[in-house]
mmCIF file of C-alpha atoms and ligand atoms in Angstrom:
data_model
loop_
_atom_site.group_PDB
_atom_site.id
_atom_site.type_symbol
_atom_site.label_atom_id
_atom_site.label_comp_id
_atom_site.label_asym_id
_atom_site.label_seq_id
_atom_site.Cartn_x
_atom_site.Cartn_y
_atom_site.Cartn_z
ATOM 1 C CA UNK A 1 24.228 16.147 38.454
ATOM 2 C CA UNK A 2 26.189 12.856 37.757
ATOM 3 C CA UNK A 3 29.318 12.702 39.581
ATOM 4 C CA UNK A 4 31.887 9.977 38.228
ATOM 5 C CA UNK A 5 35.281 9.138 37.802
ATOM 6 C CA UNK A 6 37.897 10.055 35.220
ATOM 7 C CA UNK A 7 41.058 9.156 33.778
ATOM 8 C CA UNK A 8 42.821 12.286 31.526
ATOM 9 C CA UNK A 9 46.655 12.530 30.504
ATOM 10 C CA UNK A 10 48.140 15.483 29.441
ATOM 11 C CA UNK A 11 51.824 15.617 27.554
ATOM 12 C CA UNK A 12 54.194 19.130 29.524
ATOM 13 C CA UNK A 13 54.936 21.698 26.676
ATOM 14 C CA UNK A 14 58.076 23.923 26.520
ATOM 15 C CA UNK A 15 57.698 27.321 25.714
ATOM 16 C CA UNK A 16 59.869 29.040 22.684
ATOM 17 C CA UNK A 17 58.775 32.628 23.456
ATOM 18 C CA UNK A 18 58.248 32.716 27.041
ATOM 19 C CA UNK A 19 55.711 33.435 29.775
ATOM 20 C CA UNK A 20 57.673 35.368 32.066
ATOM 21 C CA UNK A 21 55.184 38.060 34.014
ATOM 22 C CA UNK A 22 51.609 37.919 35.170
ATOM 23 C CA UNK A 23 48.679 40.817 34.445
ATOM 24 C CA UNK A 24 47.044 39.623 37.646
ATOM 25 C CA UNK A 25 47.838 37.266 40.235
ATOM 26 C CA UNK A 26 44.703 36.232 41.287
ATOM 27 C CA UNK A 27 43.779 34.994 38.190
ATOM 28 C CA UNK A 28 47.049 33.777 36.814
ATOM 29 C CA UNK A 29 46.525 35.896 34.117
ATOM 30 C CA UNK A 30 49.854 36.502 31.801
ATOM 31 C CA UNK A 31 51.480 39.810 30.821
ATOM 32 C CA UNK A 32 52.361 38.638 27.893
ATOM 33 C CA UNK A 33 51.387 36.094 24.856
ATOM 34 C CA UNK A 34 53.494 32.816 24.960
ATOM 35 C CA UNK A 35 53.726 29.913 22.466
ATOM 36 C CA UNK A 36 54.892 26.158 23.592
ATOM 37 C CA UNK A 37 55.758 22.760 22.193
ATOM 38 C CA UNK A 38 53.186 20.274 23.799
ATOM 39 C CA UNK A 39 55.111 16.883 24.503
ATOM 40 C CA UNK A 40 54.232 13.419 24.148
ATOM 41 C CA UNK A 41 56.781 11.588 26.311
ATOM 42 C CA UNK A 42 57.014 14.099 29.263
ATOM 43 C CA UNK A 43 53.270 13.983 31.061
ATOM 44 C CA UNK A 44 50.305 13.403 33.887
ATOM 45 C CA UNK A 45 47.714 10.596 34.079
ATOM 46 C CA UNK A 46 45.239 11.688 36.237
ATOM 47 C CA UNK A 47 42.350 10.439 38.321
ATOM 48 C CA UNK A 48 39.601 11.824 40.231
ATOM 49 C CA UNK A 49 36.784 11.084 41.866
ATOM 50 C CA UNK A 50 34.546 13.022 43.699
ATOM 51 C CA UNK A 51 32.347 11.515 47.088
ATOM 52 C CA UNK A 52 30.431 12.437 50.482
ATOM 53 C CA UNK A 53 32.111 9.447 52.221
ATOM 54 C CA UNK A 54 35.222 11.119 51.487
ATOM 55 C CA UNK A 55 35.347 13.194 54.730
ATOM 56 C CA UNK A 56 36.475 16.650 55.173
ATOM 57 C CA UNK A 57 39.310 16.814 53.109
ATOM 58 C CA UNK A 58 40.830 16.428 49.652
ATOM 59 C CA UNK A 59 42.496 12.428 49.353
ATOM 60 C CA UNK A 60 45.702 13.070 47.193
ATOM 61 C CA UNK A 61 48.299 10.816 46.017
ATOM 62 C CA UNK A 62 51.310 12.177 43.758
ATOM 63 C CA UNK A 63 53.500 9.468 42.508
ATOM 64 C CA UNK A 64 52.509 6.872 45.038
ATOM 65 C CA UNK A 65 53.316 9.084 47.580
ATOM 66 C CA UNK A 66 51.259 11.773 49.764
ATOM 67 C CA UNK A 67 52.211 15.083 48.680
ATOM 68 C CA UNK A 68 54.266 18.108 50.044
ATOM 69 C CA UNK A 69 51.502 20.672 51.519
ATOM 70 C CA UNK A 70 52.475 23.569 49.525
ATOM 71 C CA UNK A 71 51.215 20.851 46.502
ATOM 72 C CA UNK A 72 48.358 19.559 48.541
ATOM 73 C CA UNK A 73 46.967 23.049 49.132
ATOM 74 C CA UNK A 74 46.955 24.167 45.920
ATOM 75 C CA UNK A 75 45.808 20.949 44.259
ATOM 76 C CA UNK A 76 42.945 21.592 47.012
ATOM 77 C CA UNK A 77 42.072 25.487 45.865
ATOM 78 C CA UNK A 78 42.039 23.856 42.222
ATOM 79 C CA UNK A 79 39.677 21.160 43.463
ATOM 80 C CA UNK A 80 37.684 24.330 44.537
ATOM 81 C CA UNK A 81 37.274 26.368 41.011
ATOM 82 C CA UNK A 82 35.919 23.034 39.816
ATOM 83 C CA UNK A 83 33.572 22.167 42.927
ATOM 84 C CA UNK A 84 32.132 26.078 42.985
ATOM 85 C CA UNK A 85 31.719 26.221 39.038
ATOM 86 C CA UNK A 86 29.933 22.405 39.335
ATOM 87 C CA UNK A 87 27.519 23.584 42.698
ATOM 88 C CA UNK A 88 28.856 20.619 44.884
ATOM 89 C CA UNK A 89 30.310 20.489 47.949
ATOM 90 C CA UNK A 90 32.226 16.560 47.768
ATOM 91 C CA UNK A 91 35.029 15.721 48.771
ATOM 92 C CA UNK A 92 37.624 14.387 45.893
ATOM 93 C CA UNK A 93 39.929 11.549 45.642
ATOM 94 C CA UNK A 94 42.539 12.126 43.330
ATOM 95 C CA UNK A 95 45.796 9.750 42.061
ATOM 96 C CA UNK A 96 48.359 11.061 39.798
ATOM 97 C CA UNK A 97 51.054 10.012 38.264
ATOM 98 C CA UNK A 98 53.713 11.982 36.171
ATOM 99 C CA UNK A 99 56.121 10.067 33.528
ATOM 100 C CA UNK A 100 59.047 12.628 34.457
ATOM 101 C CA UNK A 101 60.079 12.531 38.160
ATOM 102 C CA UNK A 102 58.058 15.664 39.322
ATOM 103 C CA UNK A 103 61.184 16.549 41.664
ATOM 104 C CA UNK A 104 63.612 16.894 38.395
ATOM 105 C CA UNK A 105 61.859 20.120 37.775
ATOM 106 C CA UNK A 106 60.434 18.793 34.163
ATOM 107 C CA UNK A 107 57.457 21.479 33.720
ATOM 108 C CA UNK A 108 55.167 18.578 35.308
ATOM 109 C CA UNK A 109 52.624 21.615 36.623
ATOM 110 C CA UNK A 110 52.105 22.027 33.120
ATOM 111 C CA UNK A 111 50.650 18.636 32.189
ATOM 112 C CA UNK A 112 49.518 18.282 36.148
ATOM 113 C CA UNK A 113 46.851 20.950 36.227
ATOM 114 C CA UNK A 114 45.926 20.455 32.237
ATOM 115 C CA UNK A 115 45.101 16.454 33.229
ATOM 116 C CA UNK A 116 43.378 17.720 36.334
ATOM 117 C CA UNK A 117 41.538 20.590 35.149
ATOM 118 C CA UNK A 118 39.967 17.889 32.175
ATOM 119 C CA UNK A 119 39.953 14.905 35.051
ATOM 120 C CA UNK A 120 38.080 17.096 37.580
ATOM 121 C CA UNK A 121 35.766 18.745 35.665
ATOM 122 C CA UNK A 122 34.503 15.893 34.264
ATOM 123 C CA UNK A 123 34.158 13.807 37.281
ATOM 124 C CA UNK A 124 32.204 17.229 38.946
ATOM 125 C CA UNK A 125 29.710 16.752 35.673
ATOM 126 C CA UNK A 126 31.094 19.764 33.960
ATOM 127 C CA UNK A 127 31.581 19.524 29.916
ATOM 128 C CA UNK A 128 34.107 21.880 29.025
ATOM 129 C CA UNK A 129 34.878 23.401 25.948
ATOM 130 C CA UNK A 130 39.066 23.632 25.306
ATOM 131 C CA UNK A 131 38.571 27.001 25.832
ATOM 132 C CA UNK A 132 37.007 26.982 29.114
ATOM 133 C CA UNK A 133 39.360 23.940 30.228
ATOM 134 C CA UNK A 134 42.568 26.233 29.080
ATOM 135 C CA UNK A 135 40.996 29.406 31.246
ATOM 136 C CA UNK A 136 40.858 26.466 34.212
ATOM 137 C CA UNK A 137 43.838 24.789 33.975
ATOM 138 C CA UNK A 138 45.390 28.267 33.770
ATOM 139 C CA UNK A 139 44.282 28.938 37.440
ATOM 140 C CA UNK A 140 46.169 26.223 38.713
ATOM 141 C CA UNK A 141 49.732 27.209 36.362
ATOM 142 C CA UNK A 142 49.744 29.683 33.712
ATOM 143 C CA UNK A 143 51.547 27.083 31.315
ATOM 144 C CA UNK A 144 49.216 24.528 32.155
ATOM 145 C CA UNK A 145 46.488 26.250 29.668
ATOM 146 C CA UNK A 146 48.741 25.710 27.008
ATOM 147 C CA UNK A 147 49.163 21.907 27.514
ATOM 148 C CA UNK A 148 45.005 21.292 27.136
ATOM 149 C CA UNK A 149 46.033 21.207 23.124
ATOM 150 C CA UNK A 150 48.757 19.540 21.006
ATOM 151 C CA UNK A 151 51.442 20.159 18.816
ATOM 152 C CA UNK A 152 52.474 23.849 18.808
ATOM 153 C CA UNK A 153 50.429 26.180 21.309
ATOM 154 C CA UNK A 154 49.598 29.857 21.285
ATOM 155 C CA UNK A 155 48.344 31.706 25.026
ATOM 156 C CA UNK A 156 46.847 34.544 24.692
ATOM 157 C CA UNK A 157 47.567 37.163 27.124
ATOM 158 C CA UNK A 158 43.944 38.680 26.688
ATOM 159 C CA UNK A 159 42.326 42.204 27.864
ATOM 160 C CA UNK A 160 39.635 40.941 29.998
ATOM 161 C CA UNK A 161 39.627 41.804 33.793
ATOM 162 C CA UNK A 162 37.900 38.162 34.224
ATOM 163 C CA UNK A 163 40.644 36.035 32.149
ATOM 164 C CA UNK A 164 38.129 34.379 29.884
ATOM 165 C CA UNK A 165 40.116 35.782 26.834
ATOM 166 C CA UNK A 166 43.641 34.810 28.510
ATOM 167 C CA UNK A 167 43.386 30.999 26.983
ATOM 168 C CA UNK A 168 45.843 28.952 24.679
ATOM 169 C CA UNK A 169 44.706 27.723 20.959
ATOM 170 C CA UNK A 170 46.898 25.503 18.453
ATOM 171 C CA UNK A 171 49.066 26.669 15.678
ATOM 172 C CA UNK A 172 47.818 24.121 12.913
ATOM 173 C CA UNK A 173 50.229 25.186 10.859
ATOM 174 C CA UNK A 174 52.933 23.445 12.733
ATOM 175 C CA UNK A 175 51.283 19.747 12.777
ATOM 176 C CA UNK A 176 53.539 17.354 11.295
ATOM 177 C CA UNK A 177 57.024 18.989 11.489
ATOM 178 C CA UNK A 178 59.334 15.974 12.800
ATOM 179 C CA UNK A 179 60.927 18.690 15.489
ATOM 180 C CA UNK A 180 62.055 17.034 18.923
ATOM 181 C CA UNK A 181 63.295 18.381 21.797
ATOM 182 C CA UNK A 182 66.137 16.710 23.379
ATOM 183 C CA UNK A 183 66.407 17.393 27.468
ATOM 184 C CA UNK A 184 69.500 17.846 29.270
ATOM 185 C CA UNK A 185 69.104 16.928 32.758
ATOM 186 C CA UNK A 186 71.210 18.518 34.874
ATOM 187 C CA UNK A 187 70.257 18.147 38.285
ATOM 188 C CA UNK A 188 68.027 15.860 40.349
ATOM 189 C CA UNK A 189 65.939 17.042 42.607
ATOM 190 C CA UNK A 190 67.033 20.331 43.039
ATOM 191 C CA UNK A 191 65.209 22.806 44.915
ATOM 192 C CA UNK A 192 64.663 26.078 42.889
ATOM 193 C CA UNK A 193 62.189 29.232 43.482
ATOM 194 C CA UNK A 194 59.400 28.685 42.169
ATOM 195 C CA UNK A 195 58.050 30.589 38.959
ATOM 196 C CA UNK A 196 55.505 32.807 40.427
ATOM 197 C CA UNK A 197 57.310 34.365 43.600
ATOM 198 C CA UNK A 198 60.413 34.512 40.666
ATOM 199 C CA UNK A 199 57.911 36.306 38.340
ATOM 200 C CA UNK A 200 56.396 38.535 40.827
ATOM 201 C CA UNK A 201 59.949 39.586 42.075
ATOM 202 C CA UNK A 202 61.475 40.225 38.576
ATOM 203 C CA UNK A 203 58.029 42.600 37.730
ATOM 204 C CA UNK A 204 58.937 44.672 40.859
ATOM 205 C CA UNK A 205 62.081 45.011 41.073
ATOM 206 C CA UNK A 206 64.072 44.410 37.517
ATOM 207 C CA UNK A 207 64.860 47.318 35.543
ATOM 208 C CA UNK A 208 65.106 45.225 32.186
ATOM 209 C CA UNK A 209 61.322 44.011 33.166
ATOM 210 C CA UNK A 210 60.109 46.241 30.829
ATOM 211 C CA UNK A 211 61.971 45.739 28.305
ATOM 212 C CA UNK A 212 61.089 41.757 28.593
ATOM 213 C CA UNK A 213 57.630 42.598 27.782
ATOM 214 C CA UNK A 214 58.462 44.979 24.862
ATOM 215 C CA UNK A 215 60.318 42.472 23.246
ATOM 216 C CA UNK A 216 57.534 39.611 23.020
ATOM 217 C CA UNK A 217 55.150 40.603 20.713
ATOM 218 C CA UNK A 218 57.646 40.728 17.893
ATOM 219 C CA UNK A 219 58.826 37.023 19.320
ATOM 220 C CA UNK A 220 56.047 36.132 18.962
ATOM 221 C CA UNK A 221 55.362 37.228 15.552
ATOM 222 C CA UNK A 222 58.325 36.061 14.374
ATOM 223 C CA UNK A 223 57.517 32.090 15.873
ATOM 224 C CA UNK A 224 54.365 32.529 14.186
ATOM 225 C CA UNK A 225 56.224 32.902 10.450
ATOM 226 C CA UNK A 226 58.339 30.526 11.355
ATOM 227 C CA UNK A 227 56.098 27.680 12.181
ATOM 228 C CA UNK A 228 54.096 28.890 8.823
ATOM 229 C CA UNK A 229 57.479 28.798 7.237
ATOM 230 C CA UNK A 230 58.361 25.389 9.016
ATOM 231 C CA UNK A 231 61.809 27.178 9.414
ATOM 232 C CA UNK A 232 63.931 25.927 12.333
ATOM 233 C CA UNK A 233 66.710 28.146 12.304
ATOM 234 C CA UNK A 234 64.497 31.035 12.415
ATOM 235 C CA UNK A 235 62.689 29.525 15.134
ATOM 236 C CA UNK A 236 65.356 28.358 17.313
ATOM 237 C CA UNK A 237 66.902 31.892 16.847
ATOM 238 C CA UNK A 238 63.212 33.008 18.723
ATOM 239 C CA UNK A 239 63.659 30.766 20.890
ATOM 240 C CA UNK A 240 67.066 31.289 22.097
ATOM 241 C CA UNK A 241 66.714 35.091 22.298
ATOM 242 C CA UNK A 242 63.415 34.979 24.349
ATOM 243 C CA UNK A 243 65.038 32.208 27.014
ATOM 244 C CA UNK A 244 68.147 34.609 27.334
ATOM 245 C CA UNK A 245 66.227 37.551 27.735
ATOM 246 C CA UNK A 246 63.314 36.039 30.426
ATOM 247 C CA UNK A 247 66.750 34.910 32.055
ATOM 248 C CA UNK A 248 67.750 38.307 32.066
ATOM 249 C CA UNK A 249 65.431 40.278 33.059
ATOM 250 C CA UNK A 250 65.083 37.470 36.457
ATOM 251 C CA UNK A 251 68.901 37.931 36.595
ATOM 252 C CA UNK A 252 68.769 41.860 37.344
ATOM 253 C CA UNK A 253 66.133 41.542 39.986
ATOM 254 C CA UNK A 254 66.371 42.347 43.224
ATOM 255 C CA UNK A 255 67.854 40.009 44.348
ATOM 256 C CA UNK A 256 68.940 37.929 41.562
ATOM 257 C CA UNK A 257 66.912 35.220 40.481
ATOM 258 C CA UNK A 258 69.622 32.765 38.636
ATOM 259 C CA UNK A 259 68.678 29.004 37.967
ATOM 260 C CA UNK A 260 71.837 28.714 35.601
ATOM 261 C CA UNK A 261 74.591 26.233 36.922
ATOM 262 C CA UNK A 262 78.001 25.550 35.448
ATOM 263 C CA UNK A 263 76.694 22.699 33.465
ATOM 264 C CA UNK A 264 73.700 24.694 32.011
ATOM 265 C CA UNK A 265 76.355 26.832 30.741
ATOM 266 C CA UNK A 266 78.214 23.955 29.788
ATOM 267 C CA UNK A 267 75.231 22.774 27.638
ATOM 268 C CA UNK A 268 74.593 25.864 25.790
ATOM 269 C CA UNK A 269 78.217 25.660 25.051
ATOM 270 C CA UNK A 270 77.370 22.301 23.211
ATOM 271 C CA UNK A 271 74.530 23.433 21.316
ATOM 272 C CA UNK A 272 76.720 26.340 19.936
ATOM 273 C CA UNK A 273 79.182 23.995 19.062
ATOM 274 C CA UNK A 274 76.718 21.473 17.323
ATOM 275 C CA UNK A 275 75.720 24.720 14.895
ATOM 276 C CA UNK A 276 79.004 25.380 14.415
ATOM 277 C CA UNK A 277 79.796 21.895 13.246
ATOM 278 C CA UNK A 278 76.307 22.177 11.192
ATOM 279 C CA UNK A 279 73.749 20.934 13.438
ATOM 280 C CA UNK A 280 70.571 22.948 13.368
ATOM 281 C CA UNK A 281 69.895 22.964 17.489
ATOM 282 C CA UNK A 282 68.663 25.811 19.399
ATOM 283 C CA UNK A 283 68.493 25.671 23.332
ATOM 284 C CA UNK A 284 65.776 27.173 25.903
ATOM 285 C CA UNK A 285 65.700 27.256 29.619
ATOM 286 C CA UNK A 286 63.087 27.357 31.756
ATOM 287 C CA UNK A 287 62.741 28.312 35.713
ATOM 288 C CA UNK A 288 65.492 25.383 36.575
ATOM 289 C CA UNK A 289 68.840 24.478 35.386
ATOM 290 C CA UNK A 290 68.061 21.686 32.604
ATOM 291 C CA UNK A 291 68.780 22.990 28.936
ATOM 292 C CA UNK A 292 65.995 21.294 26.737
ATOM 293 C CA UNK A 293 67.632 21.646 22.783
ATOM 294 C CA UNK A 294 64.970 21.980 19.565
ATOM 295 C CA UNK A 295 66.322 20.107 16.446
ATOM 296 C CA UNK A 296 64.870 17.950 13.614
ATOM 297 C CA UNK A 297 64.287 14.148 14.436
ATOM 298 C CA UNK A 298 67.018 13.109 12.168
ATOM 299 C CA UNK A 299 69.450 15.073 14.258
ATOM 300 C CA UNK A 300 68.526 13.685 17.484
ATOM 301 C CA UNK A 301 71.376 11.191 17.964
ATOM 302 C CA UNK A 302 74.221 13.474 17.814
ATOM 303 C CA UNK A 303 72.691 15.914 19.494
ATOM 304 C CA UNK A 304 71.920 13.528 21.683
ATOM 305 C CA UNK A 305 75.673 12.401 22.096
ATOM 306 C CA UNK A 306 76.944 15.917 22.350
ATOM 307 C CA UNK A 307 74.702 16.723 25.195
ATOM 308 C CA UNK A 308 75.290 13.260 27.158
ATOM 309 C CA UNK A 309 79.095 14.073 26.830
ATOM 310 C CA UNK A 310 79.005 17.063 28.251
ATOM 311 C CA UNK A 311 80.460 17.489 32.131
ATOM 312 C CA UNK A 312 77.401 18.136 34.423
ATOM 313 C CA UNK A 313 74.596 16.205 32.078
ATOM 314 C CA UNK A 314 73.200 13.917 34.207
ATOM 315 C CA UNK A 315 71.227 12.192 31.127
ATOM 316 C CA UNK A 316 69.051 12.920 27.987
ATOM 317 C CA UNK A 317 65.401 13.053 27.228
ATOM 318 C CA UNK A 318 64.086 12.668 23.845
ATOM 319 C CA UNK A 319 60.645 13.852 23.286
ATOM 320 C CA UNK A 320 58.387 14.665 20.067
ATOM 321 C CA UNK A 321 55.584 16.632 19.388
ATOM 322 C CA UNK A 322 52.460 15.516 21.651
ATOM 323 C CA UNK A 323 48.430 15.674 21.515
ATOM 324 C CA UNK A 324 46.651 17.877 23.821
ATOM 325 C CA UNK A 325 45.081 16.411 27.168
ATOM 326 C CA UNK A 326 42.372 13.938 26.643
ATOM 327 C CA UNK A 327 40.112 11.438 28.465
ATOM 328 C CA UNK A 328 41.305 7.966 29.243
ATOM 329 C CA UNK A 329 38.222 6.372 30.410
ATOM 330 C CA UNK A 330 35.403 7.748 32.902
ATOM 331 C CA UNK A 331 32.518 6.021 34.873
ATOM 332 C CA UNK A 332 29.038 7.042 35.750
ATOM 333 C CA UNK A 333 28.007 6.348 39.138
HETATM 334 O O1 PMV B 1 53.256 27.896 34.554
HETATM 335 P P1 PMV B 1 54.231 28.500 35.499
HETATM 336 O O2 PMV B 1 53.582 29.462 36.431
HETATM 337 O O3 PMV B 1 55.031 27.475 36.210
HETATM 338 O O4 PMV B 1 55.287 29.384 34.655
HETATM 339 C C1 PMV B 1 56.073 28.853 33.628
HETATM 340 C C2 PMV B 1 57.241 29.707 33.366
HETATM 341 C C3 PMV B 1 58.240 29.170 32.363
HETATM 342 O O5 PMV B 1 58.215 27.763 32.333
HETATM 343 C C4 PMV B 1 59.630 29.590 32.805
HETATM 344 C C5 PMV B 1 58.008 29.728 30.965
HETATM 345 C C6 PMV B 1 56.851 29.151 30.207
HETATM 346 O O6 PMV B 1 56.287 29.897 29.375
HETATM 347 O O7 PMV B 1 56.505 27.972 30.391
#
């Protein structure tokens, strides 16, 4: 077994019909289907390396900086898929860097454990096919499978008690179509509860949880026609509904999950103004309080204006349609 070092990036995707809702916690396997936008200006560069001189523990360095230990721990159980599916036992360095301040709540576990699952594996001596690397990165965040391809990004939910079927796969259909997503940042560095206690707490205690997971497959279908379609009202219509209603259902659980702010609602506000003014921008909302706004590329700057004048929005983040992780370079020692 040749252990080495390597270099992957990975763009973040946003999801337009949402994961909300896992099958099994364990595995990080999904309730639901989900389908995402992969990024290209909104990612993780990567590097790891695995040693014996390394000592007893993981080396990791986040942004220049040592790491929380909530991160460091579960960078470290990742570390451990990879080590017990390779057969070794070493010790691994690993340095990476995010292009989105991980603190501004940006989706960077997405392109975080999709760089890492592709870094790691490769450095352990695995080859991976993008299914199998979707399956791992999906261990370390279910929206991190999605971000091991490009473009737009179907996840399966699967049937299979072992998660091999619950793995992402492009939509081809979509390549091409100058969509962006413009970002409204409205906090920095805000603290928020994270997605899988919020998950796990809106599947025991909401009463519009099932409902939530009625209501995807036909969001779902109807993404799928409109990608084919390349039809962005119909799309950002998807979109919208399934961001209000995983808001929802978190919003009636026990107790409420809310990650809105005045200037999220302040944003949405915006976006409904830019359609009624004839702007074709739809907005979705992940677990923070930034509003991140799907319209065509030649629409970007007055979206972009709109957004950036609105009270609360702290700035603006363009980004376009991204590949899916890949290797940088890697070196045989
Ligand atoms: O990948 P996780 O466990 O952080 O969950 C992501 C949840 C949402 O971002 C809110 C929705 C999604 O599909 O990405």
């Amino acid at each position: 077994m040749n252990l080495s070092s390597c270099t992957a990036v990975a763009g973040t995707n946003i999801a337009l019909v949402k994961y909300w809702g896992k099958r099994d916690v364990a595995l990080n396997l999904p309730a639901t289907g989900s389908l995402s936008l992969t990024l290209k200006e909104l990612g993780t560069r990567t590097t790891v390396r695995f040693g014996s001189h390394f000592g007893p523990d993981d080396r990791v360095r986040l942004n220049g900086q040592d790491p929380d230990d909530k991160t460091r721990s579960r960078i470290g159980a990742f570390l451990d898929l990879v080590r017990a599916h390779a057969g070794i036992s070493a010790r691994a360095e690993v340095v990476t860097e995010n292009s989105v301040p991980t603190a501004a709540g940006l989706a960077s576990s997405a392109s975080g454990f999709a760089a890492l699952a592709l870094a790691a594996s490769r450095a352990a001596g695995l080859i991976l096919e993008p299914a199998q690397l979707s399956a791992l990165a999906r261990r370390g965040s279910g929206s991190a499978a999605r971000s091991i391809f490009g473009g737009f990004v179907e996840m399966q939910p699967g049937v299979f008690s072992d998660g091999t079927d619950a793995v992402a796969a492009p939509v081809p259909e979509g390549d091409g179509w100058p969509v962006r997503l413009v970002v409204a940042v409205t906090s920095e560095g805000a603290k928020h509860m994270g997605s899988t206690e919020a998950m796990d707490r809106t599947a025991r205690t909401s009463p519009f949880y099932a409902g939530w997971l009625e209501s995807v497959p036909q969001d779902l279908q109807d993404a799928r026609a409109a990608i084919a379609e390349r039809d962005l009202h119909r799309l950002g219509t998807v979109a919208e509904r399934s961001a209000m209603r995983m808001h929802a259902s978190a919003m009636a659980a026990a107790p409420p999950i809310l990650y809105w702010t005045p200037s999220t609602l302040a944003a949405m506000q915006t976006v409904r103004g830019l359609r009624d003014s004839g702007v074709a921008a739809y907005f979705t909302i992940d677990a923070g309080p930034h509003v991140k706004v799907l319209c065509e590329a030649a629409d970007v700057p007055q979206v972009e204006a709109a957004l950036s004048a609105t009270p609360g929005v702290l700035r603006t983040v363009v980004a376009s349609p991204g590949r899916g992780a890949r290797i940088l370079h890697e070196t045989t020692s």
